[in-house]
Tab-separated table of N, CA and C in Angstrom:
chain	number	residue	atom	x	y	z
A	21	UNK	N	9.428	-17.415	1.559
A	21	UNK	CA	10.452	-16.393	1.468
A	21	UNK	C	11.104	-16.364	0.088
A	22	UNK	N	11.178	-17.097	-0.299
A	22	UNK	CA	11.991	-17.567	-1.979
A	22	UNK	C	10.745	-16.913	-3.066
A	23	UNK	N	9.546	-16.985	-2.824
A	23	UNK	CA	8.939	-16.345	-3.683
A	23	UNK	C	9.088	-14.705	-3.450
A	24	UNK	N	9.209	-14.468	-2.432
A	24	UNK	CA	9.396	-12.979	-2.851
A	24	UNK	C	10.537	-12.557	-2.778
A	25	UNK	N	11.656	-13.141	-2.810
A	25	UNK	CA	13.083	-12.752	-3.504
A	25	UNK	C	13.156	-12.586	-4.933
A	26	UNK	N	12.405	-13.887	-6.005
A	26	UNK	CA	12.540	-14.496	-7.047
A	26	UNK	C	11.648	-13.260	-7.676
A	27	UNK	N	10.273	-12.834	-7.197
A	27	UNK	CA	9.434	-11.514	-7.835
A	27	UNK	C	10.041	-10.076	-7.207
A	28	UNK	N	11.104	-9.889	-6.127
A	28	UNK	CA	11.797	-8.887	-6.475
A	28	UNK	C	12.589	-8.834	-7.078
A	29	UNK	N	13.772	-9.757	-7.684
A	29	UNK	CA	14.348	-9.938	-8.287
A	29	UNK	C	13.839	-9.912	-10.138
A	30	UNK	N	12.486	-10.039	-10.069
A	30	UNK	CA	12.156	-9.459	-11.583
A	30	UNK	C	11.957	-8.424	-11.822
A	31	UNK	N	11.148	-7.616	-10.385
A	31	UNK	CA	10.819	-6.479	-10.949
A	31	UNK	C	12.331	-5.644	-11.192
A	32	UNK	N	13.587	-5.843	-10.294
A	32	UNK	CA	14.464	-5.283	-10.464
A	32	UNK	C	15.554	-5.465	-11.800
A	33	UNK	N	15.466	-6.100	-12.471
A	33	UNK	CA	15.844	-7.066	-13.078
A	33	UNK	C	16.697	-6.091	-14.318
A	34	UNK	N	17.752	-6.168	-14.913
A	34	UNK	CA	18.242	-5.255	-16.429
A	34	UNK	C	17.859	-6.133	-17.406
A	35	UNK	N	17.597	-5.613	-18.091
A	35	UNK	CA	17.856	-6.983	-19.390
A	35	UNK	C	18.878	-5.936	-20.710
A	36	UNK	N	19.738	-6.877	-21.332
A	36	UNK	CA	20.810	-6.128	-22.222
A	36	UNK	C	19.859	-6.234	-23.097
A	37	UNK	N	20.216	-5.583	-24.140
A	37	UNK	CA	19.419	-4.760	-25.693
A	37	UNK	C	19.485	-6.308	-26.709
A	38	UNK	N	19.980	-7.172	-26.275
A	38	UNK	CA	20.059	-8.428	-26.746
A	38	UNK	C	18.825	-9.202	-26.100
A	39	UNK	N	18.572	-9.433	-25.216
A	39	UNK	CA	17.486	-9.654	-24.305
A	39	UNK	C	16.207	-8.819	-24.685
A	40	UNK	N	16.334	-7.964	-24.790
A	40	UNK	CA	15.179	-6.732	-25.171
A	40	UNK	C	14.615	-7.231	-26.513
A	41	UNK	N	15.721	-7.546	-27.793
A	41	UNK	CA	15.774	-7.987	-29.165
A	41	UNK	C	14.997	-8.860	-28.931
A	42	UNK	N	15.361	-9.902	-28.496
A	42	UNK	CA	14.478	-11.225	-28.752
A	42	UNK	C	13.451	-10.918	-27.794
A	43	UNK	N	13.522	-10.944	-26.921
A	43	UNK	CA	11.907	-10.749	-26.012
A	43	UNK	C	10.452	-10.144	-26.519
A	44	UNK	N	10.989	-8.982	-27.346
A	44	UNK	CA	10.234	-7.975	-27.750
A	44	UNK	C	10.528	-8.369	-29.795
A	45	UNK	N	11.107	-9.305	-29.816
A	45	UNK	CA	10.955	-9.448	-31.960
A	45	UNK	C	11.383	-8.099	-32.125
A	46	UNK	N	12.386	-7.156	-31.723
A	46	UNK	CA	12.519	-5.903	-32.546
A	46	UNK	C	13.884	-6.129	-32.713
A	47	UNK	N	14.802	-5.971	-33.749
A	47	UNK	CA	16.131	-5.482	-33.674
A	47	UNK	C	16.868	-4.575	-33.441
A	48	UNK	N	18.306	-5.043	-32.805
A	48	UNK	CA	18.585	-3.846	-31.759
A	48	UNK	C	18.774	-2.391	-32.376
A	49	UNK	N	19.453	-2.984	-33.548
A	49	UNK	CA	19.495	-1.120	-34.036
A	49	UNK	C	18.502	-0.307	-34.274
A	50	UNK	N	16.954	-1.030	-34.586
A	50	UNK	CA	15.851	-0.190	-34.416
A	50	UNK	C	15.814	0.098	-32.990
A	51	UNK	N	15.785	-0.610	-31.951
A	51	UNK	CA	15.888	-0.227	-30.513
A	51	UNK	C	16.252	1.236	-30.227
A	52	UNK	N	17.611	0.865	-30.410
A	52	UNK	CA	18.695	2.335	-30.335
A	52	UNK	C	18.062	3.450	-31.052
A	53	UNK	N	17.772	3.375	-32.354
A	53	UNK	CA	16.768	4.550	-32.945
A	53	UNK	C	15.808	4.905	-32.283
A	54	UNK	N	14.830	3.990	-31.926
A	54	UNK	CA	13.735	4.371	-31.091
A	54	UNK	C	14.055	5.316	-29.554
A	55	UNK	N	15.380	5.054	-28.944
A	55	UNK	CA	15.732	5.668	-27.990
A	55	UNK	C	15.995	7.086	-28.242
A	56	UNK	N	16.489	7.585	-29.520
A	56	UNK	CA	16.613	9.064	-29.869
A	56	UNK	C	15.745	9.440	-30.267
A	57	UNK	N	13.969	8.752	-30.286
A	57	UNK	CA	13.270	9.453	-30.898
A	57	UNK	C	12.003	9.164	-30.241
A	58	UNK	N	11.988	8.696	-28.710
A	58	UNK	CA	11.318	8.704	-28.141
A	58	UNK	C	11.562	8.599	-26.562
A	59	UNK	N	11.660	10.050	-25.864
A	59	UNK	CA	11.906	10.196	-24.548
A	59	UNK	C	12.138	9.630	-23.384
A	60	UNK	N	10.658	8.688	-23.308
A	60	UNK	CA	9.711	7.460	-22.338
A	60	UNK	C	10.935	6.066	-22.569
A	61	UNK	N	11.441	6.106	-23.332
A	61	UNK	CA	13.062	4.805	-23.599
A	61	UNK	C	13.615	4.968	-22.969
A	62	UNK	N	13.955	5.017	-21.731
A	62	UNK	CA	15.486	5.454	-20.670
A	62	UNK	C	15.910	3.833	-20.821
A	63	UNK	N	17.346	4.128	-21.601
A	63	UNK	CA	17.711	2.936	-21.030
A	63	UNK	C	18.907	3.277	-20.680
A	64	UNK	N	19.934	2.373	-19.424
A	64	UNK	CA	20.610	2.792	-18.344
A	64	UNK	C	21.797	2.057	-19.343
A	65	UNK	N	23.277	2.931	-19.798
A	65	UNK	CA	24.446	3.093	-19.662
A	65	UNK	C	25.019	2.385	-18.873
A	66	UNK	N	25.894	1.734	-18.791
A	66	UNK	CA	27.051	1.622	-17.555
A	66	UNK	C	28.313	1.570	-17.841
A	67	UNK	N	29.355	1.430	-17.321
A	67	UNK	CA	30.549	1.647	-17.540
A	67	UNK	C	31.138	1.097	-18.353
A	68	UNK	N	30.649	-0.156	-19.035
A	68	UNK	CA	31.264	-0.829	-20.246
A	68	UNK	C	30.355	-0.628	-21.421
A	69	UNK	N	29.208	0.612	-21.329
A	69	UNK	CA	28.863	0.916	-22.582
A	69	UNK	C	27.633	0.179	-22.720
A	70	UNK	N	27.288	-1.049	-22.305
A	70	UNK	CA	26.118	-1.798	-22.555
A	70	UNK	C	24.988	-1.516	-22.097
A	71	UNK	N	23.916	-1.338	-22.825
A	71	UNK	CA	22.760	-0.422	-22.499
A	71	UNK	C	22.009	-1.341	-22.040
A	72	UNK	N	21.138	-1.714	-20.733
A	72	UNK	CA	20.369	-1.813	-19.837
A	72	UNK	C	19.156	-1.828	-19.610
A	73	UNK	N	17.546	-2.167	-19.614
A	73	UNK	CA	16.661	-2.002	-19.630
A	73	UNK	C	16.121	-2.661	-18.614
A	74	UNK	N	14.668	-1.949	-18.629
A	74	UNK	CA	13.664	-2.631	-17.669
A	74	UNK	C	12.612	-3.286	-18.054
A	75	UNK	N	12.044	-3.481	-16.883
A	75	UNK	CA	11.060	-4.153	-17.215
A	75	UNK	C	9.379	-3.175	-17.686
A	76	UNK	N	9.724	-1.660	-17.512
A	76	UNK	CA	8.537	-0.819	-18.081
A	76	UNK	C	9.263	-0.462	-19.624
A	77	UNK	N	10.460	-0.618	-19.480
A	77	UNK	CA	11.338	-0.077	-21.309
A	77	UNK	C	10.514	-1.264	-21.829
A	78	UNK	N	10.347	-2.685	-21.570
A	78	UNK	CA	10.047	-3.180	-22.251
A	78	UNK	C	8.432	-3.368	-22.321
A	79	UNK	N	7.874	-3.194	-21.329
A	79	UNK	CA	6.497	-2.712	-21.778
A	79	UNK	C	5.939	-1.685	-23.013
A	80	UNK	N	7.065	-0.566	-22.840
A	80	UNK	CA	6.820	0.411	-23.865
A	80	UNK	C	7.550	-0.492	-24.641
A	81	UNK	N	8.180	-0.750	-25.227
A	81	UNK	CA	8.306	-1.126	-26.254
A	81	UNK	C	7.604	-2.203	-27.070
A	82	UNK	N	6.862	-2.711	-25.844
A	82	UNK	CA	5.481	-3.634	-26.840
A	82	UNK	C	4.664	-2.587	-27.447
A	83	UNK	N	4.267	-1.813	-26.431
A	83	UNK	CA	3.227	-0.465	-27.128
A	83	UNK	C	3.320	-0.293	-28.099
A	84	UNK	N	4.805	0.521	-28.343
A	84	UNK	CA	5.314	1.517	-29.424
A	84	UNK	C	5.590	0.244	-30.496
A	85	UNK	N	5.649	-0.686	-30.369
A	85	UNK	CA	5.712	-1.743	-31.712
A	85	UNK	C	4.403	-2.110	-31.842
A	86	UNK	N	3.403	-2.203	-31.189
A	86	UNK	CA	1.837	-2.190	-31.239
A	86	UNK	C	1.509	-1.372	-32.778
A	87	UNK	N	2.051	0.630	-31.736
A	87	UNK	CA	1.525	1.283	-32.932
A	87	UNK	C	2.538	1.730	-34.145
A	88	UNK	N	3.693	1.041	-33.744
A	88	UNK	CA	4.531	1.426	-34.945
A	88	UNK	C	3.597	0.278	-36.156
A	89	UNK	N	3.715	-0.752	-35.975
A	89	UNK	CA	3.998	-1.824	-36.833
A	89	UNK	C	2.396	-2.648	-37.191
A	90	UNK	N	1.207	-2.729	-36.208
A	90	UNK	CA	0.323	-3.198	-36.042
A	90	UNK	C	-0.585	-2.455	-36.957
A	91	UNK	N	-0.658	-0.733	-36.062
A	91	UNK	CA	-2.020	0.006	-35.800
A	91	UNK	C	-1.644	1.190	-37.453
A	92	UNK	N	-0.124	0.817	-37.643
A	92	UNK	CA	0.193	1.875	-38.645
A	92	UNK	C	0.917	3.274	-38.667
A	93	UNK	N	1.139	3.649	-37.254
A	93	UNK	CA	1.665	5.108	-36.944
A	93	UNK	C	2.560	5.319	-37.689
A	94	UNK	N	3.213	6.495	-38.316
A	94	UNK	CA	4.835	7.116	-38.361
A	94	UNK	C	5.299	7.267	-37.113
A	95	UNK	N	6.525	7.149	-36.608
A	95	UNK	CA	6.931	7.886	-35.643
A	95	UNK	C	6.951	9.507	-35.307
A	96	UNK	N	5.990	10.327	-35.958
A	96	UNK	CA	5.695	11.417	-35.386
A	96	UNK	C	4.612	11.141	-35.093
A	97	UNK	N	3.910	10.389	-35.418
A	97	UNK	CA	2.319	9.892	-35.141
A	97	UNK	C	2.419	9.073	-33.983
A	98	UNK	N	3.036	8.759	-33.222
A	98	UNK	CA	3.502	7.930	-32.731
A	98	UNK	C	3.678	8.485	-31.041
A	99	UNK	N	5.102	9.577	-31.967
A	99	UNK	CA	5.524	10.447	-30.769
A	99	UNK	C	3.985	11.381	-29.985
A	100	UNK	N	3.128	11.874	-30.649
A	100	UNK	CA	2.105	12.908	-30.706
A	100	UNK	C	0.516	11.857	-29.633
A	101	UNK	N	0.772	10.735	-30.403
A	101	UNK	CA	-0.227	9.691	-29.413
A	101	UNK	C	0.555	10.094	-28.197
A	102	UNK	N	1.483	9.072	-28.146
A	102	UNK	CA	2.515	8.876	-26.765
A	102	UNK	C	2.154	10.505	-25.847
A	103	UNK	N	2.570	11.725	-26.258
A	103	UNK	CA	3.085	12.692	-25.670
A	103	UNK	C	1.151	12.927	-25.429
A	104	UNK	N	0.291	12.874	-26.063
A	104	UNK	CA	-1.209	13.325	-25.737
A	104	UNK	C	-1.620	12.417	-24.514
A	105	UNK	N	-1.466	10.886	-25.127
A	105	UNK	CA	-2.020	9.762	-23.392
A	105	UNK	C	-1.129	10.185	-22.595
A	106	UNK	N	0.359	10.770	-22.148
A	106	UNK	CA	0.819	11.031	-21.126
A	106	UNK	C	0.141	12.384	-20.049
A	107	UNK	N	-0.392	13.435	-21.644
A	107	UNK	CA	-0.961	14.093	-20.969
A	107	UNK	C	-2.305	14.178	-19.722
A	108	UNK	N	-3.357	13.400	-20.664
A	108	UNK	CA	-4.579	13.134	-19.989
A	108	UNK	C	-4.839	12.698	-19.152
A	109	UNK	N	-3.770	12.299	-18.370
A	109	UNK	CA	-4.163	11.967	-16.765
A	109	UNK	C	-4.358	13.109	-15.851
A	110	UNK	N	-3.274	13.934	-15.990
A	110	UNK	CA	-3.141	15.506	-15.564
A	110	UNK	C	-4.368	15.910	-15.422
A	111	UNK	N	-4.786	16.490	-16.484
A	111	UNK	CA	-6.136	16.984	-16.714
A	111	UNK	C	-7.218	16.530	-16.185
A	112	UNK	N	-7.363	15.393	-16.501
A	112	UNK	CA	-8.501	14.938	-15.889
A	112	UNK	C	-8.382	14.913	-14.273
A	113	UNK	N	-7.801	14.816	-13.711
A	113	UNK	CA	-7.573	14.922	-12.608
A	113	UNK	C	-8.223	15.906	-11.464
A	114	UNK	N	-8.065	17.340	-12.582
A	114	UNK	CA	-8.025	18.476	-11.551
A	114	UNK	C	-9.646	18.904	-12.317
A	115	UNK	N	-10.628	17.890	-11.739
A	115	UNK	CA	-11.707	18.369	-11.586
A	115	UNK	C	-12.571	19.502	-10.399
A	116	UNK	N	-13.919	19.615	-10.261
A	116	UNK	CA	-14.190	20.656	-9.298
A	116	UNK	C	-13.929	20.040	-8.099
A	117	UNK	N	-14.068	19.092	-7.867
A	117	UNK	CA	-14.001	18.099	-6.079
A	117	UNK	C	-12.992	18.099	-6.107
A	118	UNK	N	-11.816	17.797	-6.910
A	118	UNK	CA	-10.031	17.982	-6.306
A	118	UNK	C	-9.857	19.308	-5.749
A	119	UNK	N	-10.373	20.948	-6.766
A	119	UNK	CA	-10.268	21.667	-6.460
A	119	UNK	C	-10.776	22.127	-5.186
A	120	UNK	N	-11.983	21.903	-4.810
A	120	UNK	CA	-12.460	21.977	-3.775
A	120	UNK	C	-11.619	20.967	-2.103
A	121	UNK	N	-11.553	19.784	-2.692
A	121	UNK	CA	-10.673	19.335	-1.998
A	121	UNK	C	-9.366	19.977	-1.697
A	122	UNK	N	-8.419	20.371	-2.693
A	122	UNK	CA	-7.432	21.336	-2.169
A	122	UNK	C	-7.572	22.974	-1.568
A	123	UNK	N	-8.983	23.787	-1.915
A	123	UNK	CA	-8.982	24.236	-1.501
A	123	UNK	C	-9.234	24.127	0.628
A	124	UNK	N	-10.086	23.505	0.705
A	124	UNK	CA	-10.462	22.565	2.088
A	124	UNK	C	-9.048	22.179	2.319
A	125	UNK	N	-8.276	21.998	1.891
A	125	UNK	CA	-6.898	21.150	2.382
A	125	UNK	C	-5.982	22.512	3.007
A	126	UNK	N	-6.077	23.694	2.382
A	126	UNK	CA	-5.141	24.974	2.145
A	126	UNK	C	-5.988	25.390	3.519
A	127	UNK	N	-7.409	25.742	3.458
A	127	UNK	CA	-8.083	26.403	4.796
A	127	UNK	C	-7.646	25.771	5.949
A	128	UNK	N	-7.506	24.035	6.053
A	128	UNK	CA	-7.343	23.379	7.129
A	128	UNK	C	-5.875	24.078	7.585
A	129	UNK	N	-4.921	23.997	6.817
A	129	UNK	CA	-3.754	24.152	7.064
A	129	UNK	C	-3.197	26.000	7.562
A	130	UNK	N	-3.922	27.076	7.090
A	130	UNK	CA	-3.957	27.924	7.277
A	130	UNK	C	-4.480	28.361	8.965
A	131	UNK	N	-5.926	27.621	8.995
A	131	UNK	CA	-6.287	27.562	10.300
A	131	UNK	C	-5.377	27.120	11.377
A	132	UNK	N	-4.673	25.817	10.867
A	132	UNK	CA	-3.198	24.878	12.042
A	132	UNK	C	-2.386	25.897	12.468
A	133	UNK	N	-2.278	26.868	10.870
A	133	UNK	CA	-0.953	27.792	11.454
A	133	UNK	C	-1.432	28.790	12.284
A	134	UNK	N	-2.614	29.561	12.456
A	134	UNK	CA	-2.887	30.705	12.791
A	134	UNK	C	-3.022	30.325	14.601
A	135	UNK	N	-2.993	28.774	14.849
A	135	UNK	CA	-3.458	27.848	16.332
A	135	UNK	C	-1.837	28.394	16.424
A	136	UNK	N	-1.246	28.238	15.492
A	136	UNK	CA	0.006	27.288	15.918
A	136	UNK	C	1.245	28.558	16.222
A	137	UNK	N	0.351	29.855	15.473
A	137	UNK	CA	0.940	31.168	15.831
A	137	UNK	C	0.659	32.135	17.728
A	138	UNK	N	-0.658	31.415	17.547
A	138	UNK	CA	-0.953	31.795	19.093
A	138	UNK	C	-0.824	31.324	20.352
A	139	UNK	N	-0.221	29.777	19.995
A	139	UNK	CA	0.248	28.842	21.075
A	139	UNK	C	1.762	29.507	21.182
A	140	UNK	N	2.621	29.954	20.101
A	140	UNK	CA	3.870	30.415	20.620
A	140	UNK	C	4.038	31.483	21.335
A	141	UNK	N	2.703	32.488	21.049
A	141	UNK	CA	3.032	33.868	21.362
A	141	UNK	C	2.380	34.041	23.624
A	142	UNK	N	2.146	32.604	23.449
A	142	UNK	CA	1.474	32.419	24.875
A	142	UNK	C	2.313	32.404	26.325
């Protein structure tokens, strides 16, 4: 039982922008920049002002220090990767068998209603 308190308790977990700093080698005021200039950063506010993170903020922020600092990006180069891999899941997605699959999904459901119109009118 203690193990899965201790691994919900990480995944739920804040870590302050101090925590984030050292975890991740970035300093905080680059942090904070990076938050106005890249969307995918939500980090959570609270009432005394201290900004909040997770445990996917800090995933992205290995990334985005990957390609800031590693691979070479600008941060418009950066932003333009980020915003293209978010796209390509979408897309790829809605191949001919999804389509077909949703179409098959729309007939099934059309047919339910047309049952489901003549059982009331009975």
């Amino acid at each position: 039982m203690p193990d899965q308190e201790s691994s919900k308790t990480s995944q739920d977990r804040y870590y302050t922008i101090g925590d984030v700093s050292s975890l991740c080698d970035v300093k905080q005021h680059v942090l904070r920049y990076w938050e106005t200039q890249f969307e995918q950063l939500q980090k959570l506010t609270r009432l005394n002002g201290r900004r909040y993170y997770t445990k996917s903020d800090i995933d992205f922020i290995h990334e985005l220090k990957e390609l800031l600092y590693t691979r070479g990006y600008t941060i418009s180069g950066a932003q333009k990767h980020l915003a293209t891999r978010t796209k390509e899941p979408e897309t790829k997605d809605l191949t001919d068998k999804s389509h077909s699959t949703i179409k098959s999904a729309i007939a099934d459901l059309q047919d339910a209603k047309q049952i489901l119109k003549e059982i009331s009118f009975e």
